[in-house]
mmCIF file of C-alpha atoms in Angstrom:
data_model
loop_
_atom_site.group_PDB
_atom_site.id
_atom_site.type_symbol
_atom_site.label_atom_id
_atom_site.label_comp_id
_atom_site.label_asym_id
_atom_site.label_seq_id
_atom_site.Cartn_x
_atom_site.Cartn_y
_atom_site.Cartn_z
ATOM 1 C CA UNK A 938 0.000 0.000 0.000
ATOM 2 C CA UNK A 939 1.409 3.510 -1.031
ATOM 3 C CA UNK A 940 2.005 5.903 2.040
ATOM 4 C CA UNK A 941 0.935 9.496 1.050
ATOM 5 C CA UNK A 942 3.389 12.098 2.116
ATOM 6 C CA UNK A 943 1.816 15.342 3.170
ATOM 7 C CA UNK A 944 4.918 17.378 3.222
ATOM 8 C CA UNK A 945 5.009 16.632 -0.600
ATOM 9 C CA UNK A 946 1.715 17.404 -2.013
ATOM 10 C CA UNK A 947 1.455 20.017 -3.975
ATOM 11 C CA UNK A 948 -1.704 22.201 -2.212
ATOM 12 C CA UNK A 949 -1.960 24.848 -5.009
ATOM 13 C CA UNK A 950 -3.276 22.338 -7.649
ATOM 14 C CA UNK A 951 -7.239 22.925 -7.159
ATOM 15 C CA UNK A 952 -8.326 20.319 -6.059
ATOM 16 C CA UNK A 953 -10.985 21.533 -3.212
ATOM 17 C CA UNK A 954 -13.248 18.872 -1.834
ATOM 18 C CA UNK A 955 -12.425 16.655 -4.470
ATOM 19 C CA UNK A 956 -10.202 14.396 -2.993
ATOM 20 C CA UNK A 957 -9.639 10.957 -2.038
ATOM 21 C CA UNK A 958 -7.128 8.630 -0.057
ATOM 22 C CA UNK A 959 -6.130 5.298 0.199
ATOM 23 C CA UNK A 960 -6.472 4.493 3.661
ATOM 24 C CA UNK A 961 -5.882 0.600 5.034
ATOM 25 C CA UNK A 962 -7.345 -2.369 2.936
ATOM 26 C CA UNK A 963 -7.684 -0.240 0.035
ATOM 27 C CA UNK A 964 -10.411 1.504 1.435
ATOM 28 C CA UNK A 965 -11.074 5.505 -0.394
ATOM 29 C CA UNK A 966 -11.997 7.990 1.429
ATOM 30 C CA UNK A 967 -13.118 11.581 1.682
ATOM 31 C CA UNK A 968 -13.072 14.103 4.602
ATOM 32 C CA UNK A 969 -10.196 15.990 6.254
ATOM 33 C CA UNK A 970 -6.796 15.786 6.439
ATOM 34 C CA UNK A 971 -4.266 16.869 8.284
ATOM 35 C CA UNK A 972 -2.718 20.242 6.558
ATOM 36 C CA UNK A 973 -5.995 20.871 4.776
ATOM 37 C CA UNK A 974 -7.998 24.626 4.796
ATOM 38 C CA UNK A 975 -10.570 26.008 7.059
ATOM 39 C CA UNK A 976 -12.460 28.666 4.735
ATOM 40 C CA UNK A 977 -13.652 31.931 5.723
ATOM 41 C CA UNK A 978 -17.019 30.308 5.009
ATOM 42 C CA UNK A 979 -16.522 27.300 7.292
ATOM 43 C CA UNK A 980 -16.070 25.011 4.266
ATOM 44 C CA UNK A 981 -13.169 23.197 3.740
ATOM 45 C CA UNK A 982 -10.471 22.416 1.114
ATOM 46 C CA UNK A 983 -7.243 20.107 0.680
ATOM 47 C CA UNK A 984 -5.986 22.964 -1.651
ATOM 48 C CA UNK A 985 -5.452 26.823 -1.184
ATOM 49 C CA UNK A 986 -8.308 29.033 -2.025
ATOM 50 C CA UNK A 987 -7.089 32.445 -3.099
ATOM 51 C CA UNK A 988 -7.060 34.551 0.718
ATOM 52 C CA UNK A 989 -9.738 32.809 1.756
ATOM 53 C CA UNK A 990 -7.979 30.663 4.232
ATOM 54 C CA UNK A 991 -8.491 31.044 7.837
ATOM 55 C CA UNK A 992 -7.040 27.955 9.520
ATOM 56 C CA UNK A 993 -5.141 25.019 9.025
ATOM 57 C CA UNK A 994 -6.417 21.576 10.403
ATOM 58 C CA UNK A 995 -4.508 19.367 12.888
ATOM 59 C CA UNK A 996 -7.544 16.775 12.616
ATOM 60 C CA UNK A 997 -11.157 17.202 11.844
ATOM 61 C CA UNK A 998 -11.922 18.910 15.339
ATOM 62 C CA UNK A 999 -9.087 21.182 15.454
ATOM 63 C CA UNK A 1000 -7.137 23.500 13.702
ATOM 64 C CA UNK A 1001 -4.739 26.544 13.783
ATOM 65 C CA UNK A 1002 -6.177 30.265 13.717
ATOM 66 C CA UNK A 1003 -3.894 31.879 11.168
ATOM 67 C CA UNK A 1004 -4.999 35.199 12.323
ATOM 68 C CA UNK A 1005 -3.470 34.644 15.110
ATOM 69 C CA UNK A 1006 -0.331 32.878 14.146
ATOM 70 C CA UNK A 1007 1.787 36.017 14.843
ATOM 71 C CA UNK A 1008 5.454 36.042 12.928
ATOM 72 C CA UNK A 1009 6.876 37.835 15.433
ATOM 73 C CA UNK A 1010 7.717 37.261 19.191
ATOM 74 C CA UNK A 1011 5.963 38.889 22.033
ATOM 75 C CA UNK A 1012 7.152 38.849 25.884
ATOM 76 C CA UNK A 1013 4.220 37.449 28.721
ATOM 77 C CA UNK A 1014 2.969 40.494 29.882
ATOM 78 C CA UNK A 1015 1.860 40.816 26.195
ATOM 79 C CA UNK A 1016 1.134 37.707 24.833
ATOM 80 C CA UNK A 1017 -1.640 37.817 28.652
ATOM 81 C CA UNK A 1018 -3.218 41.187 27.484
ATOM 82 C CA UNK A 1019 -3.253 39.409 23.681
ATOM 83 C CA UNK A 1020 -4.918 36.397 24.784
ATOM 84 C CA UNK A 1021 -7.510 38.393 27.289
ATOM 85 C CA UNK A 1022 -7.943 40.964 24.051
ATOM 86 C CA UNK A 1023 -9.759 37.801 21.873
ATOM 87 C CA UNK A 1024 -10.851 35.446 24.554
ATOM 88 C CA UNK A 1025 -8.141 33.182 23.298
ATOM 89 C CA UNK A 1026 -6.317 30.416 25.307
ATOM 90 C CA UNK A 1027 -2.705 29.223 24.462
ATOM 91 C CA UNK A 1028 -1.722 25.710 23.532
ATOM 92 C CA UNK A 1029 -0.223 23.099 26.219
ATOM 93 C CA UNK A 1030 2.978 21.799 25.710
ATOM 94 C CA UNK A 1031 1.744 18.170 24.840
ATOM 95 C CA UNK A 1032 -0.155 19.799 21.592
ATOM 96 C CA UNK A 1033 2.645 22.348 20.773
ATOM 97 C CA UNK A 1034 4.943 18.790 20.606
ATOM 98 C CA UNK A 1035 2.504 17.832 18.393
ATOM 99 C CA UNK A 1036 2.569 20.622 16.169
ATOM 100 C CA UNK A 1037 6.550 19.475 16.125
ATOM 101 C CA UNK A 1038 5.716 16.229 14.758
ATOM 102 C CA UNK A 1039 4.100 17.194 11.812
ATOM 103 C CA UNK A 1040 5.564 20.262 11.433
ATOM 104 C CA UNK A 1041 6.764 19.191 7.388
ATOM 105 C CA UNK A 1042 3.336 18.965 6.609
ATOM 106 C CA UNK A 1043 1.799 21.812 8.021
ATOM 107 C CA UNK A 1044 5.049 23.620 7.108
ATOM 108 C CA UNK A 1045 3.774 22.881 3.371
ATOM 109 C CA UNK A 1046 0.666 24.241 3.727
ATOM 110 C CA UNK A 1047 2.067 27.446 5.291
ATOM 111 C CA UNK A 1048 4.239 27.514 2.395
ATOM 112 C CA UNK A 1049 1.409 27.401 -0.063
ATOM 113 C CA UNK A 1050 -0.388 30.746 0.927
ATOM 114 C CA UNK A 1051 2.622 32.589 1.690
ATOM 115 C CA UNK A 1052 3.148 32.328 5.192
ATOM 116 C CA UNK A 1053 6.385 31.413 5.199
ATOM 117 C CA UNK A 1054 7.304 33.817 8.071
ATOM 118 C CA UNK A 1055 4.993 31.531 10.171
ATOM 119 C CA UNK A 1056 6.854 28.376 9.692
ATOM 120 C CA UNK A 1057 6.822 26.072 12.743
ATOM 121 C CA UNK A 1058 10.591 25.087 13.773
ATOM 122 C CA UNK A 1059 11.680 21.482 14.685
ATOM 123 C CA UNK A 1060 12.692 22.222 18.532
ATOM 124 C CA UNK A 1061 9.071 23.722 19.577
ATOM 125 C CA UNK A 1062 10.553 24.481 23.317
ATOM 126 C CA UNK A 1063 11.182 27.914 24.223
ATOM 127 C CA UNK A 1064 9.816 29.176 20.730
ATOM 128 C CA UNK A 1065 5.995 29.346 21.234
ATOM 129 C CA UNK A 1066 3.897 30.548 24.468
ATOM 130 C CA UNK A 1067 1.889 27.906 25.919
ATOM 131 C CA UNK A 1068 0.223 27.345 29.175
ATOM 132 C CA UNK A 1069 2.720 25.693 30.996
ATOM 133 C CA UNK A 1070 5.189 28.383 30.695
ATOM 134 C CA UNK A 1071 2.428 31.268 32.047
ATOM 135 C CA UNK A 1072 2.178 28.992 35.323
ATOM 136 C CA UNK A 1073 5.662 29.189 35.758
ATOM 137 C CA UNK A 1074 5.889 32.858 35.404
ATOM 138 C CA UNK A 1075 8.517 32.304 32.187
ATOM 139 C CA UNK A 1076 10.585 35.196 30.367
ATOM 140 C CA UNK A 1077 12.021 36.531 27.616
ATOM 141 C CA UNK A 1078 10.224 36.542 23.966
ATOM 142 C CA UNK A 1079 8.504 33.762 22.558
ATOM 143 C CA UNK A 1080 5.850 33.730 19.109
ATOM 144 C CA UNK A 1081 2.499 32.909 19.596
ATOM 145 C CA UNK A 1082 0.026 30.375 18.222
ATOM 146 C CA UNK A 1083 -3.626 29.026 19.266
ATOM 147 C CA UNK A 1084 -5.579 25.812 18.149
ATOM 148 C CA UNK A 1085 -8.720 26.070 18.181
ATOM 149 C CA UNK A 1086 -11.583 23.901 17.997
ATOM 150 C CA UNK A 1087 -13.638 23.356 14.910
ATOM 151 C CA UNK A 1088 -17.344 24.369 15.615
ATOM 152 C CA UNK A 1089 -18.942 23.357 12.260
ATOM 153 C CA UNK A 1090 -17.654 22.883 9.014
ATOM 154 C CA UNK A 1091 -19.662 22.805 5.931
ATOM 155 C CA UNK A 1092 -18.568 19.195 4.643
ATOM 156 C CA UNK A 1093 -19.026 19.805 0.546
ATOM 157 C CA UNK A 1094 -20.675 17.531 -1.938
ATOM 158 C CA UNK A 1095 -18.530 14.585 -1.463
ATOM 159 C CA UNK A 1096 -18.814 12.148 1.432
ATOM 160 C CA UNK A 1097 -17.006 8.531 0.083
ATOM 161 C CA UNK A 1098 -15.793 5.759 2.110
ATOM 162 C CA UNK A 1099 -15.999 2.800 -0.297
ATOM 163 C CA UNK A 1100 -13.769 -0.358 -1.963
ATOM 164 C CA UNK A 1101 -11.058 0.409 -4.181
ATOM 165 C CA UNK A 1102 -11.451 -1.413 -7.692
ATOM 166 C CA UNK A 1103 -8.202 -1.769 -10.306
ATOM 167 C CA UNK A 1104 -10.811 -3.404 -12.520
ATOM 168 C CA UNK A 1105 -11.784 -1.827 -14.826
ATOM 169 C CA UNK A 1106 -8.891 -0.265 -15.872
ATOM 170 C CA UNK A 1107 -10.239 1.351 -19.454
ATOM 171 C CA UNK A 1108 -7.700 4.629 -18.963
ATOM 172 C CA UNK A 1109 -4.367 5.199 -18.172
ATOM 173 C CA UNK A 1110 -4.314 7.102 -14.638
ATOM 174 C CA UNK A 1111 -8.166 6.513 -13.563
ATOM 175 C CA UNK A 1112 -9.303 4.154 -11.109
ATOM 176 C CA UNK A 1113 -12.252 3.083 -10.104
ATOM 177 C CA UNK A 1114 -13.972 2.663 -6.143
ATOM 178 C CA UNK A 1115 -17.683 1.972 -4.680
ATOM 179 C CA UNK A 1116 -19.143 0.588 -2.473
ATOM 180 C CA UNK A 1117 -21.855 -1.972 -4.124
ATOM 181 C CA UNK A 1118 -21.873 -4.343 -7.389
ATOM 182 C CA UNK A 1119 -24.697 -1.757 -8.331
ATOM 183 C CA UNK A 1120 -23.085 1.616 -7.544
ATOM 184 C CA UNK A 1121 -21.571 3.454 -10.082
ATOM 185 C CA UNK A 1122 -18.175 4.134 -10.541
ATOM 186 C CA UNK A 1123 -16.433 6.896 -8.488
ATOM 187 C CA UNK A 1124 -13.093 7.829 -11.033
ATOM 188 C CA UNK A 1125 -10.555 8.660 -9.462
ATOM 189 C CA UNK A 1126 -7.159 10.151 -11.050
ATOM 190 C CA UNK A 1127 -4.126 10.233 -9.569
ATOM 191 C CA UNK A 1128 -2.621 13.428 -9.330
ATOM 192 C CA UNK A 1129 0.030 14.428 -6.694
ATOM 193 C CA UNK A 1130 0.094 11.659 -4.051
ATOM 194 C CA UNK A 1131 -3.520 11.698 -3.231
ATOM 195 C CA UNK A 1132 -6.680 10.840 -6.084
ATOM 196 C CA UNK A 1133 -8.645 13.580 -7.680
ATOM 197 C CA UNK A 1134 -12.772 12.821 -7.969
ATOM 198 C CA UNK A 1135 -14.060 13.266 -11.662
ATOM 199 C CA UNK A 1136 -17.541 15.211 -11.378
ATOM 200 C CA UNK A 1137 -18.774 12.046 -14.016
ATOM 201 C CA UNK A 1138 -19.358 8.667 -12.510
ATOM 202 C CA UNK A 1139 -20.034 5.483 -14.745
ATOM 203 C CA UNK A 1140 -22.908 3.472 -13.646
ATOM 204 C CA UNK A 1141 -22.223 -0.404 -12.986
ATOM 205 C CA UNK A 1142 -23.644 -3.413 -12.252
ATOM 206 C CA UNK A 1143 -21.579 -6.397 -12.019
ATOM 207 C CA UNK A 1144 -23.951 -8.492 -11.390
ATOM 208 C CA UNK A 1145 -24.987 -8.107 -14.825
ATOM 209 C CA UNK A 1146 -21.817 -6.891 -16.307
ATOM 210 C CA UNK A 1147 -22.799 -7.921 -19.908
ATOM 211 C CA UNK A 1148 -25.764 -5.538 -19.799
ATOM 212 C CA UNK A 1149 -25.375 -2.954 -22.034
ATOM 213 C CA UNK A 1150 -28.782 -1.371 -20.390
ATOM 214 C CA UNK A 1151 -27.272 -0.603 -17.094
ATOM 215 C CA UNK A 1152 -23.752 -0.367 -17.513
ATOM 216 C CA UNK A 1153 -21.513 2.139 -18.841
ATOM 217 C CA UNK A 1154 -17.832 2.718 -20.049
ATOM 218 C CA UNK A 1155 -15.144 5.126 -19.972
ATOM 219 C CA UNK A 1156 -12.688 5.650 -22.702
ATOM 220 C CA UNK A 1157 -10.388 8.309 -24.532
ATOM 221 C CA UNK A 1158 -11.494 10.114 -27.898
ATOM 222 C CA UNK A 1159 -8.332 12.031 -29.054
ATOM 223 C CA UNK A 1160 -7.297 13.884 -25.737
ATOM 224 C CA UNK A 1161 -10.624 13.582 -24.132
ATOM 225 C CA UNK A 1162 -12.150 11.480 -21.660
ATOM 226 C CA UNK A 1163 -15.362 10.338 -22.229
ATOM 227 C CA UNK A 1164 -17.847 8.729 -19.632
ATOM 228 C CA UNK A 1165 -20.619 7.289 -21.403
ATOM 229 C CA UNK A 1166 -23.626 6.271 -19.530
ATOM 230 C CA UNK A 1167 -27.256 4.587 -20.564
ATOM 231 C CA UNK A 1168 -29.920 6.481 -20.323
ATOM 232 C CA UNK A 1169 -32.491 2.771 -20.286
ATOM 233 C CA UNK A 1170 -34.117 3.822 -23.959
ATOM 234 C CA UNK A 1171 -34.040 1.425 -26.419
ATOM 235 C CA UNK A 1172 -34.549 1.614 -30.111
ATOM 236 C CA UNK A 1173 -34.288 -0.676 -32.736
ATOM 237 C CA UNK A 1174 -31.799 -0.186 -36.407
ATOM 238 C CA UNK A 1175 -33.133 -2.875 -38.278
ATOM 239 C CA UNK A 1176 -33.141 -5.989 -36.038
ATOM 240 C CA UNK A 1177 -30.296 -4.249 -34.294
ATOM 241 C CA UNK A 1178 -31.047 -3.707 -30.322
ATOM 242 C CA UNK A 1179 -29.792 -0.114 -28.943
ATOM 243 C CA UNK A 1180 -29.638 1.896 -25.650
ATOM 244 C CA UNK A 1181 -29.445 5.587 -25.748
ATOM 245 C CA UNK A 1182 -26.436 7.102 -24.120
ATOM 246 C CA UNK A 1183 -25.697 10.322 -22.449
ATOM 247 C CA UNK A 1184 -21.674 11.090 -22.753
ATOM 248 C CA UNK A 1185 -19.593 13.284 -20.637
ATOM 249 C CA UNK A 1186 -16.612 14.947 -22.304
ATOM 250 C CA UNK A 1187 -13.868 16.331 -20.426
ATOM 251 C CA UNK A 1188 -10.534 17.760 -20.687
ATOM 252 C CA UNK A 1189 -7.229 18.061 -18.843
ATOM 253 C CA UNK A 1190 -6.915 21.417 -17.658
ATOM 254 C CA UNK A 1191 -3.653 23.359 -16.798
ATOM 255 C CA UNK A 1192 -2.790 21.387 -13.939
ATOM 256 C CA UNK A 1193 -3.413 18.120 -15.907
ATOM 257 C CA UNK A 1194 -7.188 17.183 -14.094
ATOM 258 C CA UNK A 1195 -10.128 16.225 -16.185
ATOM 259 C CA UNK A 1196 -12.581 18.765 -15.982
ATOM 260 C CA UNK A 1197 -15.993 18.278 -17.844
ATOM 261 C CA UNK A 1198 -16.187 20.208 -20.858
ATOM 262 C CA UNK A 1199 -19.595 19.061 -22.201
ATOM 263 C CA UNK A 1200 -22.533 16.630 -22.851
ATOM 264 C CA UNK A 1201 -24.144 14.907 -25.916
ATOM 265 C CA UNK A 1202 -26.089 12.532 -26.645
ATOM 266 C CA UNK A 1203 -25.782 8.868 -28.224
ATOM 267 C CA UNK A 1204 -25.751 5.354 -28.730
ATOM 268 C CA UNK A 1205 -24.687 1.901 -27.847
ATOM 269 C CA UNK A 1206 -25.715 -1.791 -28.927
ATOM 270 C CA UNK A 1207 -27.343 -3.151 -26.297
ATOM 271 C CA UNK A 1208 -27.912 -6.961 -27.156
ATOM 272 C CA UNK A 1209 -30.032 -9.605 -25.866
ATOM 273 C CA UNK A 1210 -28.439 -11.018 -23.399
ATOM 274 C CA UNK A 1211 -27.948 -14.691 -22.862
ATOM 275 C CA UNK A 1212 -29.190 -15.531 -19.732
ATOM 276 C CA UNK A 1213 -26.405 -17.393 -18.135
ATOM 277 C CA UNK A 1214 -24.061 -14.344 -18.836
#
């Protein structure tokens, strides 16, 4: 099973809510990461969203207020009157060490909106105020930081935990998940350590794979990706047997993601099927 690296993922490709990981047993899934965006709007996004960011999560209950991620170091009698000033409490030393261990990763994320001033250092000790250091009265100049907890956040369209499929395997670079033999397809296409979610799925139903009816395919045409799904009309050429389709173009976009580009119409045979296909 690949391990995804947060320090290396590249959080300015716009990705938003669409995205998925490969957790254990090759299960997908959706939801929050460490390193991801709180919004202004309480939404959430594994990429940057132009000054729109106002925290960085730690886990999906907590996260650090970048207003109040200060770049510069303040001594106690300040950083008391600060903390009174916006009702605010400081970390403990248990999650400033954690902050530490995953500094890379969150250190990428500062990176990616510009706050490299604000960059959390390996030895946490001595550098930021936390409540420990208050009880004992400490001195000199330290920055400050504050995690707060997440209140609400507005989730977004996707919400997948489901099976990861390598079959079928119609397209260089998409995969497939879901959850049931009748669910359709969630694609998924791998783009910087983690899996961005096509806005087309392609219905299946293994168990009646040879079913032209009520399954659909995925394929390239020239540079674009189509998703072609039935629509359940049939019509009749001749004595030929068709289903009516509705296909989903889309096209790679700067950063190299399939975006839908358009819909049309069309057509598919759709045999009789034997019935111990």
């Amino acid at each position: 099973m690949e391990k995804l690296d947060l320090s290396l993922v590249n959080r300015q490709i716009p990705i938003g809510t669409r995205r998925v990981y490969f957790g254990e047993h090759g299960i997908v899934h959706s939801g929050i990461m460490l390193g991801d965006y709180l919004l202004k709007d309480n939404s959430y996004s594994a990429s940057t969203v132009w000054k729109q960011e106002k925290g960085i999560f730690l886990s999906a209950s907590q996260y650090i207020a970048l207003k109040h991620l200060l770049p510069y170091e303040i001594d106690i009698v300040e950083v008391l009157k600060y903390c009174r000033t916006f009702g605010i409490e400081l970390p403990s030393k248990e999650e400033l060490q954690y902050l530490a261990q995953h500094r890379a990763a969150l250190n990428n994320s500062l990176t990616a909106i510009g706050r490299e001033n604000a960059l959390i250092p390996e030895i946490v000790d001595g550098y930021f105020w936390c409540k420990e250091d208050i009880v004992k009265g400490a001195t000199g100049y330290r920055r400050v930081i504050i995690i707060k907890n997440v209140e609400h956040v507005k989730r977004g369209e996707l919400n997948i935990c489901c099976s990861r499929d390598k079959s079928p395997c119609w397209v260089e670079g998409i995969e497939v998940a879901h959850n049931h033999h009748y669910e359709p397809y969630w694609l998924l296409q791998r783009i910087n350590g983690w899996f961005y979610v096509l806005e087309s799925r392609c219905d299946c139903n293994m168990y009646i794979p040879n079913d032209a009816t009520c399954n659909g395919k995925f394929y390239l045409e020239g540079e674009q990706l189509v998703v072609e799904n039935p629509t359940g009309e049939i019509f009749y050429d001749d004595k030929t047997r068709y289903v009516k389709t509705i296909k989903d173009y889309l096209k790679k976009d700067e950063y190299g993601l399939y975006r839908k580009a358009g819909t049309a119409e069309g057509y598919m045979p759709a045999p009789f099927r034997d019935i111990d296909d």
